Amino acid sequence: MSVGITRRERAAWGFVAPALIAIAVFFAVPVFAALLLSLTDFDIYALADIGNVRFVGLQNYERLFGNPLFWGAMRNTGLFALLGVPLSIAASLAAAVILNARVVKWRALWRVMFFAPFVTTLVATAVLWNYLLHTKYGVINWAITSVGLPAVDWLGQPSTSIPAILMFVVWKTFGYNMLIFLAVLQTVPDDLYEAARIDGAGVWKQFRHVTLPAIAPTLLLVSIISVASFFQLFAEPYVMTQGGPAQSTVTVLYFMYEEGFKWWNLGSASAVAFVLFLCILAITLVQLAVAKRMGAYE
Amino acid sequence: MKLRAVLLNLGVAVIALIVLFPLAWMVSVSFMSTGEASTFPPPLLPRTFTLEHYRDLFVTQGMGRYMWNSLALATLATILALLFTVPAGYAFAKLAFRGRDRVFQILVGALVVPAQIGTLPLFLMLKSMGLVNTYAGALVPWLASIFGLFLVRQYALSIPDEMLEAARMDGASEGQIFRRIVLPALQPIIVTLALFVFLGSWNDFLWPLIVLTDQSNYTLPVALAALSREHVQDVEMMMAGAVITVAPVLILFLALQRYYIRGMLAGSVKG
């Protein structure tokens, strides 16, 4: 018997080893190396000759925190998340609630249709939205001007560039959260709504007192995933605005990309990556703590 | 009650219009002749239907090459990801080995680390190995998918132990059990995972942008991004390029959406 167990254990290691080695070599090692890299002055000269690398301690971080461009990127990313997370959750929750109604026909078909933008290629749809948002010929301005409002230079001025990109992002991603909300909504027992109706609760009260408590844990999960994904915006500004106008759409990841692969300051770019990670981690922990607090009140 | 039904169905129709209109219009504009889309009010349908932009993209812009790169990379990424993650996911679910739970806990913890953090060292690593600007370099991140491993593990937990034990009693080796019993049982989740990796790799942008430095190695998204910087004015051609990039994944998704959605829900239930 003991022979059999060791044979099985050996087989098990044979099954997991390739994956674990791949994860270690191509994920874990680079992540730890990033921490080390962020403490060096690895730049284009070091790329030519590794002997040029020096350990500089926290200098990259110090310089980063003294760089207004970095703070601009932090501010923009914060704005994207602050506006985008509630907007996208509201959109997906609304879509899910509507789609969950028994009276809606062909629900399975709509579900797939609403989800479709999520699987489309980001770069391609960003190019598409550049056209939809075009100041002169875009359909969005056509809709706005046809109701008598003035045309908006969406991607051309700092005050509207973030809302414009957010429109695109919400369109593209709301189907993902919608699907998750739909799955949870289907687990809410009909009796609860029935009881609420008998108590005279209207649609809004039913939503507040039945739906919302039932989906609260999912809401938390979705908000955590959303925050992380809004902190990782990159291709949208890269394709649509190249960070402009007036740096208004430079996100942290965009800043990291330029720092690393345009200016070849890999040490400094690694520091950016780490700050980004710590921000995501901190916000996630705060979200979890808040959820725990609220859970205690239930 | 009747009014509510009408309103809800109307609401769905409005959402559908907002969601699908951009995609439909992208297709329509791609068939318009040059300059037609740059008029006001924006035309809904092409006055004369033309394929010139598609021809242009393939003949003069080398789109065939980029399409081939995307297709080859997404296919290889899918095959490699399956080879690496399916056996591991099964072993984590069904085979006892020392340290299994601890390793699994570490992997769960690693899920909160965004892959972008390691991007720069990974680039340096591949550069020293001479893999920058190669398919191999572009494929590397797809081997190590912790998410895929979880997906397979979750599904493999439902395989009955008696079935595996019975096969062992009959003298089957672990490899035989895996091939003859586990793989067929895991088939639905394998399709799901394959679809995830294929779409993920096809749609990926940041990593191919960094690692594929030579234009002839560009994938469709990277090529499209480069093209859009040079040809801002050629709206019709850009829409044709967007259609070529989006259509394959959209069709694949629509054909296999059941598997995709199942996997998404399985993945989201674990926090």
Coordinates of C-alpha atoms in Angstrom, one line a residue:
Chain A
M1 CA 0.0 0.0 0.0
S2 CA 2.7 2.5 0.9
V3 CA 4.4 1.8 -2.4
G4 CA 1.2 2.7 -4.1
I5 CA 1.0 6.0 -2.3
T6 CA 4.5 7.1 -3.2
R7 CA 3.8 6.1 -6.8
R8 CA 0.7 8.2 -6.8
E9 CA 2.5 11.1 -5.1
R10 CA 5.3 10.9 -7.7
A11 CA 2.6 11.0 -10.4
A12 CA 1.0 14.0 -8.7
W13 CA 4.3 15.9 -8.7
G14 CA 4.7 15.0 -12.4
F15 CA 1.3 16.6 -13.1
V16 CA 1.9 19.8 -11.1
A17 CA 5.6 20.4 -11.6
P18 CA 5.4 21.9 -15.2
A19 CA 2.8 24.4 -14.1
L20 CA 4.5 25.3 -10.9
I21 CA 7.8 25.8 -12.6
A22 CA 6.3 27.9 -15.2
I23 CA 4.5 30.0 -12.6
A24 CA 7.7 30.3 -10.6
V25 CA 10.0 31.2 -13.5
F26 CA 7.7 33.5 -15.5
F27 CA 5.6 35.0 -12.7
A28 CA 7.0 34.8 -9.2
V29 CA 10.7 35.5 -10.1
P30 CA 9.8 38.5 -12.3
V31 CA 7.6 40.0 -9.5
F32 CA 10.3 39.6 -6.9
A33 CA 12.9 40.9 -9.4
A34 CA 10.7 43.9 -10.0
L35 CA 11.1 44.8 -6.3
L36 CA 14.9 44.6 -6.7
L37 CA 14.9 46.3 -10.0
S38 CA 13.0 49.3 -8.5
L39 CA 15.9 49.8 -6.1
T40 CA 18.5 50.1 -9.0
D41 CA 19.1 52.7 -11.7
F42 CA 18.6 50.2 -14.5
D43 CA 18.3 52.2 -17.6
I44 CA 19.3 52.2 -21.3
Y45 CA 23.0 52.2 -20.4
A46 CA 22.5 49.2 -18.2
L47 CA 20.6 47.5 -21.0
A48 CA 23.8 47.8 -23.1
D49 CA 26.1 46.7 -20.3
I50 CA 24.7 45.2 -17.1
G51 CA 27.9 46.4 -15.3
N52 CA 26.4 49.9 -15.4
V53 CA 23.7 49.0 -12.9
R54 CA 24.0 50.4 -9.4
F55 CA 21.9 49.9 -6.3
V56 CA 20.3 53.2 -5.5
G57 CA 18.1 52.3 -2.5
L58 CA 14.8 54.3 -2.5
Q59 CA 16.0 57.0 -4.9
N60 CA 13.6 55.9 -7.6
Y61 CA 10.7 56.2 -5.2
E62 CA 11.9 59.6 -4.0
R63 CA 12.3 60.9 -7.5
L64 CA 8.9 59.5 -8.4
F65 CA 7.2 61.2 -5.5
G66 CA 8.8 64.5 -6.5
N67 CA 7.6 64.1 -10.1
P68 CA 4.4 66.1 -10.9
L69 CA 3.8 63.8 -14.0
F70 CA 3.6 60.8 -11.7
W71 CA 1.1 62.6 -9.4
G72 CA -0.9 63.6 -12.5
A73 CA -1.0 59.9 -13.5
M74 CA -2.1 58.9 -10.0
R75 CA -4.8 61.6 -10.0
N76 CA -6.1 60.6 -13.5
T77 CA -6.1 56.9 -12.5
G78 CA -7.9 57.8 -9.2
L79 CA -10.5 59.8 -11.2
F80 CA -11.0 56.9 -13.6
A81 CA -11.7 54.6 -10.7
L82 CA -13.7 57.0 -8.7
L83 CA -16.1 57.8 -11.5
G84 CA -15.8 54.5 -13.4
V85 CA -16.4 52.0 -10.7
P86 CA -19.8 53.3 -9.5
L87 CA -20.8 54.1 -13.1
S88 CA -20.0 50.6 -14.4
I89 CA -21.6 48.9 -11.4
A90 CA -24.7 50.9 -11.7
A91 CA -25.0 50.2 -15.5
S92 CA -24.4 46.5 -15.0
L93 CA -26.7 46.2 -12.1
A94 CA -29.5 48.0 -13.9
A95 CA -29.1 45.8 -16.9
A96 CA -29.1 42.7 -14.8
V97 CA -32.2 43.7 -12.8
I98 CA -34.1 44.5 -16.1
L99 CA -32.9 41.4 -17.8
N100 CA -33.8 39.3 -14.7
A101 CA -37.5 40.2 -15.0
R102 CA -39.8 37.3 -15.9
V103 CA -41.7 39.4 -18.3
V104 CA -38.7 40.1 -20.6
K105 CA -38.7 37.9 -23.6
W106 CA -35.6 36.1 -25.1
R107 CA -33.6 36.7 -22.0
A108 CA -30.8 34.2 -22.9
L109 CA -30.3 36.0 -26.3
W110 CA -30.1 39.4 -24.8
R111 CA -27.7 38.2 -22.2
V112 CA -25.3 37.0 -24.8
M113 CA -25.7 40.2 -26.8
F114 CA -25.0 42.5 -23.9
F115 CA -22.0 40.5 -23.0
A116 CA -20.5 40.5 -26.5
P117 CA -18.6 43.8 -26.2
F118 CA -16.6 42.4 -23.3
V119 CA -15.0 39.7 -25.6
T120 CA -14.2 42.2 -28.4
T121 CA -10.6 43.3 -28.9
L122 CA -9.9 46.4 -26.8
V123 CA -7.7 48.1 -29.4
A124 CA -10.2 47.6 -32.2
T125 CA -13.2 48.9 -30.2
A126 CA -11.0 51.8 -29.0
V127 CA -10.4 52.7 -32.6
L128 CA -14.1 52.4 -33.2
W129 CA -15.0 54.7 -30.3
N130 CA -12.4 57.3 -31.5
Y131 CA -14.7 57.6 -34.5
L132 CA -17.9 57.6 -32.5
L133 CA -16.5 60.4 -30.4
H134 CA -15.2 62.4 -33.4
T135 CA -15.9 66.1 -32.8
K136 CA -17.3 66.8 -36.3
Y137 CA -18.4 63.5 -37.8
G138 CA -19.0 61.3 -34.7
V139 CA -22.4 59.9 -34.0
I140 CA -22.4 60.9 -30.4
N141 CA -22.0 64.6 -31.3
W142 CA -24.6 64.1 -34.0
A143 CA -27.0 62.9 -31.3
I144 CA -26.1 65.8 -29.0
T145 CA -26.4 68.5 -31.6
S146 CA -29.7 67.1 -33.0
V147 CA -31.3 67.9 -29.6
G148 CA -29.9 71.4 -29.8
L149 CA -26.9 71.1 -27.6
P150 CA -23.4 72.3 -28.7
A151 CA -20.9 69.7 -30.1
V152 CA -18.3 68.5 -27.6
D153 CA -14.6 68.1 -28.4
W154 CA -14.6 64.9 -26.4
L155 CA -11.0 63.7 -26.7
G156 CA -9.6 67.1 -27.5
Q157 CA -10.0 68.9 -24.2
P158 CA -8.9 67.8 -20.7
S159 CA -12.3 68.3 -19.0
T160 CA -14.1 65.8 -21.2
S161 CA -11.3 63.3 -22.1
I162 CA -11.9 61.1 -19.0
P163 CA -15.7 61.0 -19.3
A164 CA -15.3 60.2 -23.0
I165 CA -13.0 57.2 -22.3
L166 CA -15.3 56.1 -19.4
M167 CA -18.3 56.0 -21.8
F168 CA -16.3 53.6 -23.9
V169 CA -15.0 51.5 -21.0
V170 CA -18.5 51.2 -19.5
W171 CA -19.9 50.1 -22.8
K172 CA -17.2 47.5 -23.2
T173 CA -17.2 46.0 -19.8
F174 CA -20.6 46.3 -18.2
G175 CA -21.6 42.9 -19.5
Y176 CA -19.1 41.1 -17.3
N177 CA -20.5 42.4 -14.0
M178 CA -24.0 42.1 -15.4
L179 CA -23.5 38.4 -15.9
I180 CA -22.3 37.9 -12.3
F181 CA -25.2 40.0 -10.9
L182 CA -27.7 38.0 -13.1
A183 CA -26.4 34.7 -11.6
V184 CA -26.8 36.0 -8.1
L185 CA -30.2 37.5 -8.7
Q186 CA -31.5 34.1 -9.9
T187 CA -30.6 32.7 -6.5
V188 CA -32.9 35.2 -4.7
P189 CA -36.1 33.2 -3.8
D190 CA -39.3 34.4 -5.3
D191 CA -41.0 34.1 -1.9
L192 CA -39.0 37.0 -0.6
Y193 CA -40.4 39.3 -3.3
E194 CA -43.8 37.9 -2.8
A195 CA -43.7 38.6 0.9
A196 CA -42.4 42.1 0.2
R197 CA -45.3 42.8 -2.2
I198 CA -47.8 41.6 0.3
D199 CA -46.4 44.0 2.8
G200 CA -47.0 46.7 0.2
A201 CA -43.4 47.3 -0.9
G202 CA -43.1 49.0 -4.3
V203 CA -40.4 48.3 -6.9
W204 CA -37.8 50.5 -5.3
K205 CA -38.5 49.1 -1.8
Q206 CA -38.2 45.6 -3.0
F207 CA -34.9 46.5 -4.6
R208 CA -33.6 48.1 -1.4
H209 CA -34.8 45.5 1.1
V210 CA -34.7 42.3 -0.9
T211 CA -32.4 42.5 -3.8
L212 CA -29.6 44.7 -2.4
P213 CA -29.0 42.6 0.8
A214 CA -29.1 39.4 -1.2
I215 CA -26.4 40.6 -3.6
A216 CA -24.3 42.5 -1.1
P217 CA -21.4 40.0 -1.0
T218 CA -21.4 39.9 -4.8
L219 CA -21.4 43.7 -4.9
L220 CA -18.3 43.7 -2.8
L221 CA -16.5 41.1 -5.1
V222 CA -17.5 43.1 -8.2
S223 CA -16.3 46.4 -6.7
I224 CA -12.9 44.8 -5.8
I225 CA -12.5 43.4 -9.3
S226 CA -13.6 46.7 -10.9
V227 CA -11.2 48.8 -8.8
A228 CA -8.3 46.6 -9.9
S229 CA -9.3 46.7 -13.5
F230 CA -9.8 50.5 -13.6
F231 CA -6.3 50.9 -12.0
Q232 CA -4.9 48.9 -14.9
L233 CA -6.3 51.0 -17.7
F234 CA -3.6 51.2 -20.4
A235 CA -4.7 50.4 -24.0
E236 CA -7.6 52.9 -23.9
P237 CA -5.4 56.0 -23.4
Y238 CA -2.7 54.5 -25.6
V239 CA -4.9 54.1 -28.6
M240 CA -7.4 56.9 -28.1
T241 CA -5.5 59.9 -26.8
Q242 CA -1.8 58.9 -26.3
G243 CA -2.2 60.3 -22.8
G244 CA -3.4 63.7 -24.0
P245 CA -4.8 66.3 -24.2
A246 CA -2.5 68.0 -21.7
Q247 CA -1.6 64.7 -20.0
S248 CA -5.2 64.4 -18.8
T249 CA -5.5 60.7 -19.6
V250 CA -2.0 59.5 -18.6
T251 CA -2.8 56.6 -16.3
V252 CA -0.3 55.0 -13.9
L253 CA 0.2 52.0 -16.2
Y254 CA 0.6 54.3 -19.2
F255 CA 3.2 56.2 -17.2
M256 CA 5.0 53.0 -16.4
Y257 CA 5.0 52.0 -20.0
E258 CA 6.5 55.3 -21.2
E259 CA 9.0 55.4 -18.4
G260 CA 10.1 51.8 -19.1
F261 CA 9.8 51.3 -22.8
K262 CA 9.9 54.8 -24.3
W263 CA 12.6 56.2 -22.0
W264 CA 14.1 52.9 -20.9
N265 CA 14.2 53.8 -17.2
L266 CA 13.4 50.3 -16.1
G267 CA 14.3 50.8 -12.5
S268 CA 12.1 53.8 -12.2
A269 CA 9.3 52.0 -14.1
S270 CA 9.5 49.1 -11.7
A271 CA 9.0 51.5 -8.8
V272 CA 5.8 52.7 -10.6
A273 CA 4.6 49.2 -10.9
F274 CA 5.1 48.6 -7.2
V275 CA 3.3 51.7 -6.2
L276 CA 0.4 50.7 -8.4
F277 CA 0.3 47.3 -6.8
L278 CA 0.4 48.8 -3.3
C279 CA -2.5 51.1 -4.2
I280 CA -4.6 48.3 -5.5
L281 CA -3.8 46.2 -2.4
A282 CA -4.6 49.0 0.0
I283 CA -7.9 49.8 -1.6
T284 CA -8.9 46.2 -1.7
L285 CA -8.1 45.9 2.1
V286 CA -10.1 49.0 2.8
Q287 CA -13.1 47.6 0.8
L288 CA -12.9 44.3 2.7
A289 CA -12.7 46.2 6.1
V290 CA -15.7 48.3 5.1
A291 CA -17.7 45.3 4.1
K292 CA -16.9 43.6 7.4
R293 CA -18.1 46.7 9.3
M294 CA -21.3 46.7 7.2
G295 CA -21.8 43.0 7.6
A296 CA -21.6 43.5 11.4
Y297 CA -24.6 45.8 11.3
E298 CA -26.8 43.4 9.4
Chain B
M1 CA -48.6 45.1 -14.4
K2 CA -48.9 45.2 -18.2
L3 CA -47.3 48.7 -18.3
R4 CA -44.3 47.3 -16.3
A5 CA -43.8 44.5 -18.8
V6 CA -43.8 47.0 -21.7
L7 CA -41.4 49.3 -19.9
L8 CA -39.0 46.5 -19.1
N9 CA -39.0 45.1 -22.6
L10 CA -38.5 48.6 -23.9
G11 CA -35.6 49.0 -21.5
V12 CA -34.0 45.9 -22.9
A13 CA -34.4 47.1 -26.4
V14 CA -32.8 50.4 -25.6
I15 CA -29.8 48.7 -24.0
A16 CA -29.5 46.4 -27.0
L17 CA -29.5 49.4 -29.3
I18 CA -26.7 51.1 -27.3
V19 CA -24.7 48.0 -27.1
L20 CA -25.0 46.7 -30.6
F21 CA -25.1 49.9 -32.6
P22 CA -21.4 50.7 -32.4
L23 CA -20.5 47.2 -33.6
A24 CA -23.1 47.3 -36.4
W25 CA -21.9 50.7 -37.5
M26 CA -18.3 49.7 -37.5
V27 CA -19.2 47.0 -40.1
S28 CA -21.3 49.4 -42.1
V29 CA -18.6 52.1 -42.3
S30 CA -16.0 49.5 -43.3
F31 CA -17.9 49.1 -46.6
M32 CA -18.1 52.8 -47.4
S33 CA -15.9 54.4 -50.0
T34 CA -13.1 56.6 -48.8
G35 CA -14.2 59.8 -47.2
E36 CA -17.8 58.9 -47.0
A37 CA -17.8 58.5 -43.2
S38 CA -16.4 61.9 -42.8
T39 CA -19.5 63.8 -43.5
F40 CA -22.3 65.3 -41.4
P41 CA -24.8 63.9 -40.5
P42 CA -22.9 60.5 -40.2
P43 CA -24.3 58.1 -42.8
L44 CA -25.8 54.9 -41.5
L45 CA -25.3 52.7 -44.6
P46 CA -22.8 52.9 -47.4
R47 CA -24.0 54.7 -50.5
T48 CA -22.0 52.2 -52.6
F49 CA -20.8 49.0 -51.1
T50 CA -17.0 48.5 -51.5
L51 CA -14.5 46.0 -50.3
E52 CA -11.5 48.3 -51.2
H53 CA -10.4 48.9 -47.6
Y54 CA -10.3 45.2 -46.9
R55 CA -8.3 44.6 -50.0
D56 CA -6.0 47.6 -49.1
L57 CA -5.4 46.2 -45.7
F58 CA -4.3 42.8 -46.9
V59 CA -2.5 43.9 -50.1
T60 CA -0.7 47.0 -49.0
Q61 CA -0.8 47.0 -45.2
G62 CA 0.3 43.4 -44.6
M63 CA -2.8 42.5 -42.6
G64 CA -2.5 38.9 -43.7
R65 CA 0.8 38.6 -41.9
Y66 CA -0.6 40.1 -38.6
M67 CA -3.6 37.9 -38.8
W68 CA -1.4 34.9 -39.2
N69 CA 0.7 36.0 -36.2
S70 CA -2.4 36.5 -34.1
L71 CA -3.9 33.1 -35.1
A72 CA -0.6 31.2 -34.6
L73 CA 0.1 32.8 -31.2
A74 CA -3.5 32.4 -29.9
T75 CA -3.5 28.7 -31.0
L76 CA -0.1 27.9 -29.5
A77 CA -1.0 29.8 -26.3
T78 CA -4.1 27.7 -26.0
I79 CA -2.3 24.4 -26.6
L80 CA 0.5 25.2 -24.2
A81 CA -1.9 26.5 -21.5
L82 CA -3.9 23.3 -21.6
L83 CA -0.8 21.1 -21.4
F84 CA 0.4 23.0 -18.4
T85 CA -2.7 23.7 -16.4
V86 CA -5.1 20.8 -17.0
P87 CA -2.9 18.0 -15.3
A88 CA -1.9 20.4 -12.5
G89 CA -5.5 21.4 -11.9
Y90 CA -6.6 17.8 -11.7
A91 CA -3.7 16.9 -9.3
F92 CA -4.6 19.7 -7.0
A93 CA -8.1 18.5 -6.8
K94 CA -7.7 14.7 -6.7
L95 CA -4.2 13.5 -5.9
A96 CA -2.7 13.7 -2.4
F97 CA 0.8 15.0 -2.2
R98 CA 2.8 16.5 0.6
G99 CA 2.6 20.3 0.7
R100 CA -0.4 20.4 -1.6
D101 CA -2.5 22.7 0.6
R102 CA 0.3 25.0 1.4
V103 CA 1.2 25.4 -2.3
F104 CA -2.4 26.0 -3.1
Q105 CA -2.7 28.7 -0.4
I106 CA 0.3 30.5 -1.8
L107 CA -1.2 30.4 -5.3
V108 CA -4.5 31.9 -4.0
G109 CA -2.5 34.7 -2.4
A110 CA -0.6 35.3 -5.6
L111 CA -3.9 36.0 -7.4
V112 CA -4.0 39.5 -6.0
V113 CA -0.6 40.4 -7.6
P114 CA -1.2 42.0 -11.0
A115 CA 0.9 40.4 -13.7
Q116 CA 2.0 43.8 -14.9
I117 CA 4.4 44.2 -12.0
G118 CA 6.7 41.5 -13.4
T119 CA 6.5 42.9 -16.9
L120 CA 9.8 44.8 -16.9
P121 CA 12.0 42.0 -15.3
L122 CA 10.3 39.5 -17.5
F123 CA 11.3 41.6 -20.5
L124 CA 14.9 41.7 -19.3
M125 CA 14.9 38.0 -18.6
L126 CA 13.7 37.2 -22.1
K127 CA 16.1 39.7 -23.6
S128 CA 19.0 37.9 -22.0
M129 CA 17.6 34.6 -23.3
G130 CA 17.3 36.1 -26.8
L131 CA 13.6 35.6 -26.8
V132 CA 12.5 39.2 -27.3
N133 CA 10.7 39.6 -30.7
T134 CA 10.0 35.9 -31.0
Y135 CA 6.8 33.8 -30.7
A136 CA 8.3 32.1 -27.7
G137 CA 8.7 35.4 -25.9
A138 CA 5.1 36.3 -26.7
L139 CA 3.8 32.9 -25.4
V140 CA 5.6 32.9 -22.1
P141 CA 2.9 34.6 -20.0
W142 CA 0.3 32.2 -21.1
L143 CA 2.0 29.1 -19.7
A144 CA 1.6 30.2 -16.1
S145 CA -2.1 30.8 -15.5
I146 CA -3.1 30.5 -11.8
F147 CA -6.6 31.3 -12.8
G148 CA -6.8 28.5 -15.3
L149 CA -5.4 26.1 -12.7
F150 CA -8.2 27.1 -10.3
L151 CA -10.8 26.7 -13.0
V152 CA -9.7 23.1 -13.7
R153 CA -9.3 22.2 -10.0
Q154 CA -12.8 23.5 -9.2
Y155 CA -14.3 21.4 -11.9
A156 CA -12.2 18.3 -11.2
L157 CA -13.4 18.2 -7.6
S158 CA -16.7 16.8 -8.9
I159 CA -15.0 13.7 -10.4
P160 CA -16.1 10.8 -8.1
D161 CA -13.2 9.3 -6.2
E162 CA -14.7 5.8 -6.6
M163 CA -14.2 6.0 -10.3
L164 CA -10.5 6.7 -9.9
E165 CA -10.1 4.1 -7.2
A166 CA -11.8 1.4 -9.3
A167 CA -9.4 2.1 -12.2
R168 CA -6.4 1.9 -9.8
M169 CA -7.8 -1.5 -8.6
D170 CA -7.8 -2.6 -12.2
G171 CA -4.1 -1.8 -12.3
A172 CA -4.3 1.4 -14.4
S173 CA -1.3 3.7 -14.0
E174 CA -1.9 7.4 -13.0
G175 CA -1.1 8.4 -16.6
Q176 CA -3.7 6.0 -18.0
I177 CA -6.3 7.2 -15.5
F178 CA -5.6 10.8 -16.5
R179 CA -5.9 10.0 -20.2
R180 CA -8.8 7.6 -20.1
I181 CA -11.0 8.9 -17.3
V182 CA -10.0 12.3 -16.2
L183 CA -9.6 14.0 -19.6
P184 CA -13.0 12.9 -20.9
A185 CA -14.6 14.0 -17.6
L186 CA -13.0 17.4 -17.8
Q187 CA -13.9 18.0 -21.4
P188 CA -16.4 20.8 -20.8
I189 CA -13.9 22.8 -18.7
I190 CA -11.2 22.2 -21.2
V191 CA -13.3 23.8 -23.9
T192 CA -13.9 26.7 -21.5
L193 CA -10.3 27.1 -20.6
A194 CA -9.2 26.9 -24.3
L195 CA -11.7 29.6 -25.2
F196 CA -10.5 31.8 -22.4
V197 CA -6.9 31.5 -23.4
F198 CA -7.6 31.9 -27.1
L199 CA -9.6 35.0 -26.7
G200 CA -7.3 36.4 -24.0
S201 CA -4.2 35.9 -26.2
W202 CA -5.9 37.2 -29.3
N203 CA -7.1 40.4 -27.5
D204 CA -3.9 41.0 -25.4
F205 CA -2.2 44.2 -26.1
L206 CA 0.4 45.3 -23.5
W207 CA 2.7 42.3 -23.6
P208 CA 2.8 41.8 -27.4
L209 CA 3.4 45.5 -27.7
I210 CA 6.4 45.2 -25.5
V211 CA 7.9 42.0 -26.6
L212 CA 7.2 42.0 -30.4
T213 CA 9.5 44.8 -31.5
D214 CA 9.7 44.0 -35.2
Q215 CA 6.7 45.0 -37.3
S216 CA 6.6 41.7 -39.2
N217 CA 5.9 40.0 -35.8
Y218 CA 3.0 42.3 -34.8
T219 CA -0.3 40.8 -33.8
L220 CA -3.5 42.3 -35.1
P221 CA -4.1 44.6 -32.0
V222 CA -0.6 45.9 -32.1
A223 CA -0.7 46.4 -35.8
L224 CA -4.0 48.1 -35.6
A225 CA -2.8 50.5 -32.9
A226 CA 0.2 51.4 -35.0
L227 CA -1.9 51.8 -38.1
S228 CA -4.4 54.1 -36.3
R229 CA -1.6 56.5 -35.4
E230 CA -0.6 56.8 -39.1
H231 CA -4.1 56.7 -40.7
V232 CA -6.3 58.8 -38.3
Q233 CA -8.1 60.3 -41.3
D234 CA -8.9 57.0 -43.1
V235 CA -11.9 56.1 -41.0
E236 CA -13.3 53.5 -43.4
M237 CA -10.0 51.7 -43.5
M238 CA -9.6 51.8 -39.7
M239 CA -13.1 50.3 -39.3
A240 CA -12.3 47.5 -41.8
G241 CA -9.2 46.8 -39.7
A242 CA -11.3 46.8 -36.5
V243 CA -13.7 44.4 -38.1
I244 CA -10.9 42.0 -39.1
T245 CA -9.6 42.1 -35.6
V246 CA -12.9 41.7 -33.8
A247 CA -14.8 39.3 -36.0
P248 CA -12.9 36.1 -35.3
V249 CA -13.2 36.3 -31.6
L250 CA -16.8 37.5 -31.7
I251 CA -17.8 34.6 -33.9
L252 CA -15.9 32.1 -31.7
F253 CA -17.5 33.5 -28.6
L254 CA -21.0 33.4 -30.1
A255 CA -20.5 29.8 -31.2
L256 CA -19.2 28.7 -27.8
Q257 CA -20.8 31.2 -25.5
R258 CA -22.3 28.5 -23.2
Y259 CA -18.8 27.3 -22.3
Y260 CA -17.5 30.8 -21.9
I261 CA -20.2 32.0 -19.6
R262 CA -20.1 28.9 -17.5
G263 CA -16.4 29.4 -16.9
M264 CA -16.8 33.1 -16.1
L265 CA -19.4 32.3 -13.4
A266 CA -17.3 29.4 -12.0
G267 CA -14.3 31.8 -11.8
S268 CA -16.2 34.6 -10.2
V269 CA -17.7 32.6 -7.4
K270 CA -14.3 32.0 -5.8
G271 CA -13.3 35.3 -4.2

